[in-house]
Amino acid sequence: ITVAGTNGKGSSVAMLERILLEAGYRTGAYTSPHLHHYNERIRLGGREIDDVSLCASFAAVDAAREDVSLSYFEFGTLAALHLFKQYSPDIAILEVGVGGRLDAVNMVDCDVALITSIDIDHSAWLGTDREAIGREKAGIMRAGRPAICSDANAPASVERHAHETGAQWYCLGRHYRYKDNATSWDWHGAEGTLERLPLPALAGQHQLDNAAGVLMVPEVLSGRFPVSRTAIEQGLRTVDLEGRCQLREGETELVFDVAHN
């Protein structure tokens, strides 16, 4: 599963990973950037990679590349894939670094593409408007495979690319939707409905957009990787991600939140 977008990639990966772990699957997750240490970027079975394994994979990539020059992100992506090959997860979740079409992660042909909200980011490389940036992020789609978008107001270029590529297109607000009930929420997919779900543990109204897109993934993969309602509920309740409207109580309550663009 490859995840692209401007905002919401990390949150979507975290929710998806948590739900799949609760469903009993072996997962591998590759995300960026990290907050404290590089190991955060690679998780096997929900656990950050240890120093010894990480350094061994860096060494393997360094030896294999010979005189080929690699960027920081390319080097890290290859190390992550090397670790995934050894761990052999049931499902690998890969977060795009920049854009999508030309990103190192896009060397992998995904079975499902998930595109979160699209805004102006990395404009020096991707373009100066949402239409141009949307085209770049849509580059992770593959013919005949599901492409899910959790941006209800996605640029027209994203849907156009889905049709040109021959991907199976699912967009929030048209092919699936949700209803916020204040203390719970209802999700209506293309093939089923889940009512009175617990709100995601990640705070913010925008997280319901992310969660709605995330729940489309197990729906489109239900034939190969069935996920129960219990796993979905537990995943939503227990998901945790530092720096996303994160509260730290004390004499003075602190709120930590990222600002991407």
mmCIF file of N, CA and C in Angstrom, residues 50-127:
data_model
loop_
_atom_site.group_PDB
_atom_site.id
_atom_site.type_symbol
_atom_site.label_atom_id
_atom_site.label_comp_id
_atom_site.label_asym_id
_atom_site.label_seq_id
_atom_site.Cartn_x
_atom_site.Cartn_y
_atom_site.Cartn_z
ATOM 1 N N ASP A 50 15.598 -1.851 15.079
ATOM 2 C CA ASP A 50 16.712 -1.681 16.007
ATOM 3 C C ASP A 50 17.961 -1.220 15.262
ATOM 4 N N ASP A 51 18.918 -0.662 16.014
ATOM 5 C CA ASP A 51 20.130 -0.091 15.422
ATOM 6 C C ASP A 51 20.933 -1.118 14.620
ATOM 7 N N VAL A 52 21.100 -2.319 15.166
ATOM 8 C CA VAL A 52 21.934 -3.331 14.520
ATOM 9 C C VAL A 52 21.370 -3.718 13.155
ATOM 10 N N SER A 53 20.070 -3.990 13.096
ATOM 11 C CA SER A 53 19.436 -4.376 11.830
ATOM 12 C C SER A 53 19.474 -3.234 10.829
ATOM 13 N N LEU A 54 19.236 -2.017 11.311
ATOM 14 C CA LEU A 54 19.235 -0.853 10.432
ATOM 15 C C LEU A 54 20.622 -0.644 9.816
ATOM 16 N N CYS A 55 21.655 -0.701 10.641
ATOM 17 C CA CYS A 55 23.019 -0.489 10.152
ATOM 18 C C CYS A 55 23.427 -1.599 9.182
ATOM 19 N N ALA A 56 22.974 -2.822 9.437
ATOM 20 C CA ALA A 56 23.290 -3.937 8.540
ATOM 21 C C ALA A 56 22.669 -3.707 7.168
ATOM 22 N N SER A 57 21.451 -3.174 7.125
ATOM 23 C CA SER A 57 20.807 -2.901 5.841
ATOM 24 C C SER A 57 21.462 -1.731 5.128
ATOM 25 N N PHE A 58 21.863 -0.706 5.874
ATOM 26 C CA PHE A 58 22.616 0.395 5.267
ATOM 27 C C PHE A 58 23.898 -0.140 4.624
ATOM 28 N N ALA A 59 24.581 -1.036 5.318
ATOM 29 C CA ALA A 59 25.825 -1.605 4.800
ATOM 30 C C ALA A 59 25.564 -2.422 3.536
ATOM 31 N N ALA A 60 24.452 -3.165 3.526
ATOM 32 C CA ALA A 60 24.112 -3.975 2.350
ATOM 33 C C ALA A 60 23.832 -3.095 1.140
ATOM 34 N N VAL A 61 23.114 -1.993 1.355
ATOM 35 C CA VAL A 61 22.834 -1.053 0.258
ATOM 36 C C VAL A 61 24.129 -0.414 -0.226
ATOM 37 N N ASP A 62 24.980 -0.027 0.706
ATOM 38 C CA ASP A 62 26.241 0.623 0.353
ATOM 39 C C ASP A 62 27.106 -0.306 -0.495
ATOM 40 N N ALA A 63 27.115 -1.583 -0.129
ATOM 41 C CA ALA A 63 27.920 -2.543 -0.877
ATOM 42 C C ALA A 63 27.335 -2.795 -2.265
ATOM 43 N N ALA A 64 26.020 -2.864 -2.348
ATOM 44 C CA ALA A 64 25.359 -3.182 -3.617
ATOM 45 C C ALA A 64 25.416 -2.027 -4.620
ATOM 46 N N ARG A 65 25.451 -0.803 -4.117
ATOM 47 C CA ARG A 65 25.373 0.349 -5.030
ATOM 48 C C ARG A 65 26.660 0.569 -5.814
ATOM 49 N N GLU A 66 27.790 0.030 -5.317
ATOM 50 C CA GLU A 66 29.092 0.214 -5.953
ATOM 51 C C GLU A 66 29.367 1.692 -6.192
ATOM 52 N N ASP A 67 29.447 2.150 -7.454
ATOM 53 C CA ASP A 67 29.757 3.562 -7.694
ATOM 54 C C ASP A 67 28.520 4.386 -8.047
ATOM 55 N N VAL A 68 27.322 3.809 -7.821
ATOM 56 C CA VAL A 68 26.072 4.537 -8.095
ATOM 57 C C VAL A 68 25.799 5.513 -6.958
ATOM 58 N N SER A 69 25.553 6.768 -7.307
ATOM 59 C CA SER A 69 25.255 7.788 -6.301
ATOM 60 C C SER A 69 23.783 7.732 -5.905
ATOM 61 N N LEU A 70 23.520 7.738 -4.597
ATOM 62 C CA LEU A 70 22.151 7.706 -4.086
ATOM 63 C C LEU A 70 21.898 8.913 -3.204
ATOM 64 N N SER A 71 20.675 9.442 -3.266
ATOM 65 C CA SER A 71 20.293 10.517 -2.353
ATOM 66 C C SER A 71 20.030 9.930 -0.969
ATOM 67 N N TYR A 72 19.920 10.805 0.012
ATOM 68 C CA TYR A 72 19.608 10.408 1.400
ATOM 69 C C TYR A 72 18.342 9.556 1.430
ATOM 70 N N PHE A 73 17.304 10.027 0.741
ATOM 71 C CA PHE A 73 16.020 9.325 0.780
ATOM 72 C C PHE A 73 16.074 8.021 -0.012
ATOM 73 N N GLU A 74 16.765 8.010 -1.143
ATOM 74 C CA GLU A 74 16.889 6.783 -1.921
ATOM 75 C C GLU A 74 17.616 5.706 -1.114
ATOM 76 N N PHE A 75 18.678 6.104 -0.442
ATOM 77 C CA PHE A 75 19.456 5.175 0.381
ATOM 78 C C PHE A 75 18.560 4.576 1.468
ATOM 79 N N GLY A 76 17.814 5.438 2.166
ATOM 80 C CA GLY A 76 16.929 4.976 3.241
ATOM 81 C C GLY A 76 15.804 4.096 2.750
ATOM 82 N N THR A 77 15.259 4.421 1.562
ATOM 83 C CA THR A 77 14.172 3.626 0.999
ATOM 84 C C THR A 77 14.648 2.216 0.650
ATOM 85 N N LEU A 78 15.825 2.120 0.053
ATOM 86 C CA LEU A 78 16.379 0.809 -0.277
ATOM 87 C C LEU A 78 16.664 -0.003 0.983
ATOM 88 N N ALA A 79 17.159 0.671 2.023
ATOM 89 C CA ALA A 79 17.414 -0.030 3.292
ATOM 90 C C ALA A 79 16.112 -0.567 3.876
ATOM 91 N N ALA A 80 15.043 0.235 3.798
ATOM 92 C CA ALA A 80 13.742 -0.197 4.313
ATOM 93 C C ALA A 80 13.235 -1.415 3.545
ATOM 94 N N LEU A 81 13.342 -1.384 2.220
ATOM 95 C CA LEU A 81 12.877 -2.504 1.404
ATOM 96 C C LEU A 81 13.719 -3.757 1.659
ATOM 97 N N HIS A 82 14.998 -3.563 1.911
ATOM 98 C CA HIS A 82 15.882 -4.684 2.246
ATOM 99 C C HIS A 82 15.421 -5.331 3.551
ATOM 100 N N LEU A 83 15.049 -4.522 4.531
ATOM 101 C CA LEU A 83 14.556 -5.033 5.811
ATOM 102 C C LEU A 83 13.204 -5.730 5.644
ATOM 103 N N PHE A 84 12.338 -5.166 4.806
ATOM 104 C CA PHE A 84 11.030 -5.783 4.562
ATOM 105 C C PHE A 84 11.204 -7.160 3.919
ATOM 106 N N LYS A 85 12.149 -7.268 2.993
ATOM 107 C CA LYS A 85 12.374 -8.546 2.328
ATOM 108 C C LYS A 85 12.751 -9.620 3.345
ATOM 109 N N GLN A 86 13.576 -9.240 4.332
ATOM 110 C CA GLN A 86 13.984 -10.200 5.351
ATOM 111 C C GLN A 86 12.827 -10.550 6.294
ATOM 112 N N TYR A 87 12.029 -9.552 6.661
ATOM 113 C CA TYR A 87 10.939 -9.747 7.615
ATOM 114 C C TYR A 87 9.747 -10.441 6.970
ATOM 115 N N SER A 88 9.562 -10.223 5.673
ATOM 116 C CA SER A 88 8.457 -10.814 4.906
ATOM 117 C C SER A 88 7.089 -10.505 5.515
ATOM 118 N N PRO A 89 6.698 -9.219 5.559
ATOM 119 C CA PRO A 89 5.387 -8.869 6.116
ATOM 120 C C PRO A 89 4.254 -9.321 5.205
ATOM 121 N N ASP A 90 3.070 -9.482 5.794
ATOM 122 C CA ASP A 90 1.886 -9.749 4.977
ATOM 123 C C ASP A 90 1.555 -8.529 4.122
ATOM 124 N N ILE A 91 1.702 -7.362 4.722
ATOM 125 C CA ILE A 91 1.368 -6.108 4.047
ATOM 126 C C ILE A 91 2.443 -5.069 4.358
ATOM 127 N N ALA A 92 2.953 -4.412 3.320
ATOM 128 C CA ALA A 92 3.905 -3.309 3.485
ATOM 129 C C ALA A 92 3.188 -1.997 3.182
ATOM 130 N N ILE A 93 3.394 -1.007 4.050
ATOM 131 C CA ILE A 93 2.788 0.315 3.879
ATOM 132 C C ILE A 93 3.918 1.311 3.669
ATOM 133 N N LEU A 94 3.945 1.936 2.504
ATOM 134 C CA LEU A 94 5.041 2.824 2.122
ATOM 135 C C LEU A 94 4.533 4.254 1.970
ATOM 136 N N GLU A 95 5.138 5.180 2.699
ATOM 137 C CA GLU A 95 4.772 6.595 2.588
ATOM 138 C C GLU A 95 5.719 7.298 1.632
ATOM 139 N N VAL A 96 5.155 7.989 0.662
ATOM 140 C CA VAL A 96 5.939 8.765 -0.294
ATOM 141 C C VAL A 96 6.672 9.895 0.426
ATOM 142 N N GLY A 97 7.890 10.189 -0.023
ATOM 143 C CA GLY A 97 8.643 11.297 0.560
ATOM 144 C C GLY A 97 8.197 12.628 -0.030
ATOM 145 N N VAL A 98 8.389 12.806 -1.339
ATOM 146 C CA VAL A 98 8.006 14.038 -2.038
ATOM 147 C C VAL A 98 7.257 13.673 -3.315
ATOM 148 N N GLY A 99 6.073 14.215 -3.480
ATOM 149 C CA GLY A 99 5.311 14.000 -4.702
ATOM 150 C C GLY A 99 4.784 12.588 -4.807
ATOM 151 N N GLY A 100 5.259 11.861 -5.796
ATOM 152 C CA GLY A 100 4.799 10.493 -6.016
ATOM 153 C C GLY A 100 5.406 9.903 -7.268
ATOM 154 N N ARG A 101 5.177 10.548 -8.395
ATOM 155 C CA ARG A 101 5.605 10.016 -9.693
ATOM 156 C C ARG A 101 7.098 9.714 -9.733
ATOM 157 N N LEU A 102 7.923 10.644 -9.263
ATOM 158 C CA LEU A 102 9.373 10.476 -9.332
ATOM 159 C C LEU A 102 9.988 10.112 -7.988
ATOM 160 N N ASP A 103 9.169 9.829 -6.980
ATOM 161 C CA ASP A 103 9.687 9.502 -5.652
ATOM 162 C C ASP A 103 10.267 8.088 -5.650
ATOM 163 N N ALA A 104 11.297 7.879 -4.828
ATOM 164 C CA ALA A 104 11.951 6.569 -4.749
ATOM 165 C C ALA A 104 10.967 5.464 -4.377
ATOM 166 N N VAL A 105 9.985 5.773 -3.529
ATOM 167 C CA VAL A 105 9.004 4.771 -3.107
ATOM 168 C C VAL A 105 8.221 4.222 -4.309
ATOM 169 N N ASN A 106 8.097 5.028 -5.350
ATOM 170 C CA ASN A 106 7.269 4.639 -6.497
ATOM 171 C C ASN A 106 7.923 3.570 -7.362
ATOM 172 N N MET A 107 9.121 3.121 -6.996
ATOM 173 C CA MET A 107 9.717 1.977 -7.708
ATOM 174 C C MET A 107 8.920 0.698 -7.423
ATOM 175 N N VAL A 108 8.151 0.721 -6.320
ATOM 176 C CA VAL A 108 7.323 -0.433 -5.954
ATOM 177 C C VAL A 108 5.942 -0.275 -6.592
ATOM 178 N N ASP A 109 5.497 -1.300 -7.295
ATOM 179 C CA ASP A 109 4.141 -1.289 -7.865
ATOM 180 C C ASP A 109 3.151 -1.660 -6.771
ATOM 181 N N CYS A 110 2.434 -0.673 -6.291
ATOM 182 C CA CYS A 110 1.530 -0.907 -5.159
ATOM 183 C C CYS A 110 0.268 -1.650 -5.595
ATOM 184 N N ASP A 111 -0.311 -2.382 -4.647
ATOM 185 C CA ASP A 111 -1.599 -3.036 -4.872
ATOM 186 C C ASP A 111 -2.748 -2.074 -4.601
ATOM 187 N N VAL A 112 -2.501 -1.086 -3.729
ATOM 188 C CA VAL A 112 -3.486 -0.040 -3.429
ATOM 189 C C VAL A 112 -2.749 1.283 -3.302
ATOM 190 N N ALA A 113 -3.267 2.311 -3.956
ATOM 191 C CA ALA A 113 -2.741 3.668 -3.804
ATOM 192 C C ALA A 113 -3.718 4.468 -2.953
ATOM 193 N N LEU A 114 -3.200 5.121 -1.905
ATOM 194 C CA LEU A 114 -4.027 5.981 -1.053
ATOM 195 C C LEU A 114 -3.467 7.390 -1.124
ATOM 196 N N ILE A 115 -4.294 8.326 -1.571
ATOM 197 C CA ILE A 115 -3.871 9.730 -1.692
ATOM 198 C C ILE A 115 -4.682 10.565 -0.720
ATOM 199 N N THR A 116 -3.972 11.257 0.177
ATOM 200 C CA THR A 116 -4.625 12.082 1.190
ATOM 201 C C THR A 116 -4.849 13.498 0.644
ATOM 202 N N SER A 117 -5.093 14.467 1.510
ATOM 203 C CA SER A 117 -5.392 15.832 1.063
ATOM 204 C C SER A 117 -4.223 16.422 0.282
ATOM 205 N N ILE A 118 -4.548 17.247 -0.691
ATOM 206 C CA ILE A 118 -3.539 17.837 -1.572
ATOM 207 C C ILE A 118 -3.551 19.349 -1.430
ATOM 208 N N ASP A 119 -2.358 19.901 -1.204
ATOM 209 C CA ASP A 119 -2.206 21.348 -1.076
ATOM 210 C C ASP A 119 -0.884 21.741 -1.724
ATOM 211 N N ILE A 120 -0.480 22.984 -1.526
ATOM 212 C CA ILE A 120 0.766 23.468 -2.122
ATOM 213 C C ILE A 120 1.936 23.031 -1.257
ATOM 214 N N ASP A 121 2.772 22.142 -1.788
ATOM 215 C CA ASP A 121 3.961 21.699 -1.057
ATOM 216 C C ASP A 121 5.076 21.369 -2.045
ATOM 217 N N HIS A 122 6.309 21.596 -1.639
ATOM 218 C CA HIS A 122 7.484 21.312 -2.477
ATOM 219 C C HIS A 122 7.283 21.867 -3.894
ATOM 220 N N SER A 123 6.822 23.115 -3.972
ATOM 221 C CA SER A 123 6.441 23.694 -5.265
ATOM 222 C C SER A 123 7.618 23.830 -6.230
ATOM 223 N N ALA A 124 8.847 23.891 -5.714
ATOM 224 C CA ALA A 124 10.011 23.985 -6.595
ATOM 225 C C ALA A 124 10.167 22.732 -7.458
ATOM 226 N N TRP A 125 9.641 21.594 -6.974
ATOM 227 C CA TRP A 125 9.768 20.330 -7.705
ATOM 228 C C TRP A 125 8.450 19.864 -8.297
ATOM 229 N N LEU A 126 7.335 20.170 -7.614
ATOM 230 C CA LEU A 126 6.057 19.567 -7.996
ATOM 231 C C LEU A 126 5.144 20.477 -8.806
ATOM 232 N N GLY A 127 5.372 21.787 -8.747
ATOM 233 C CA GLY A 127 4.475 22.720 -9.423
ATOM 234 C C GLY A 127 3.904 23.724 -8.439
#
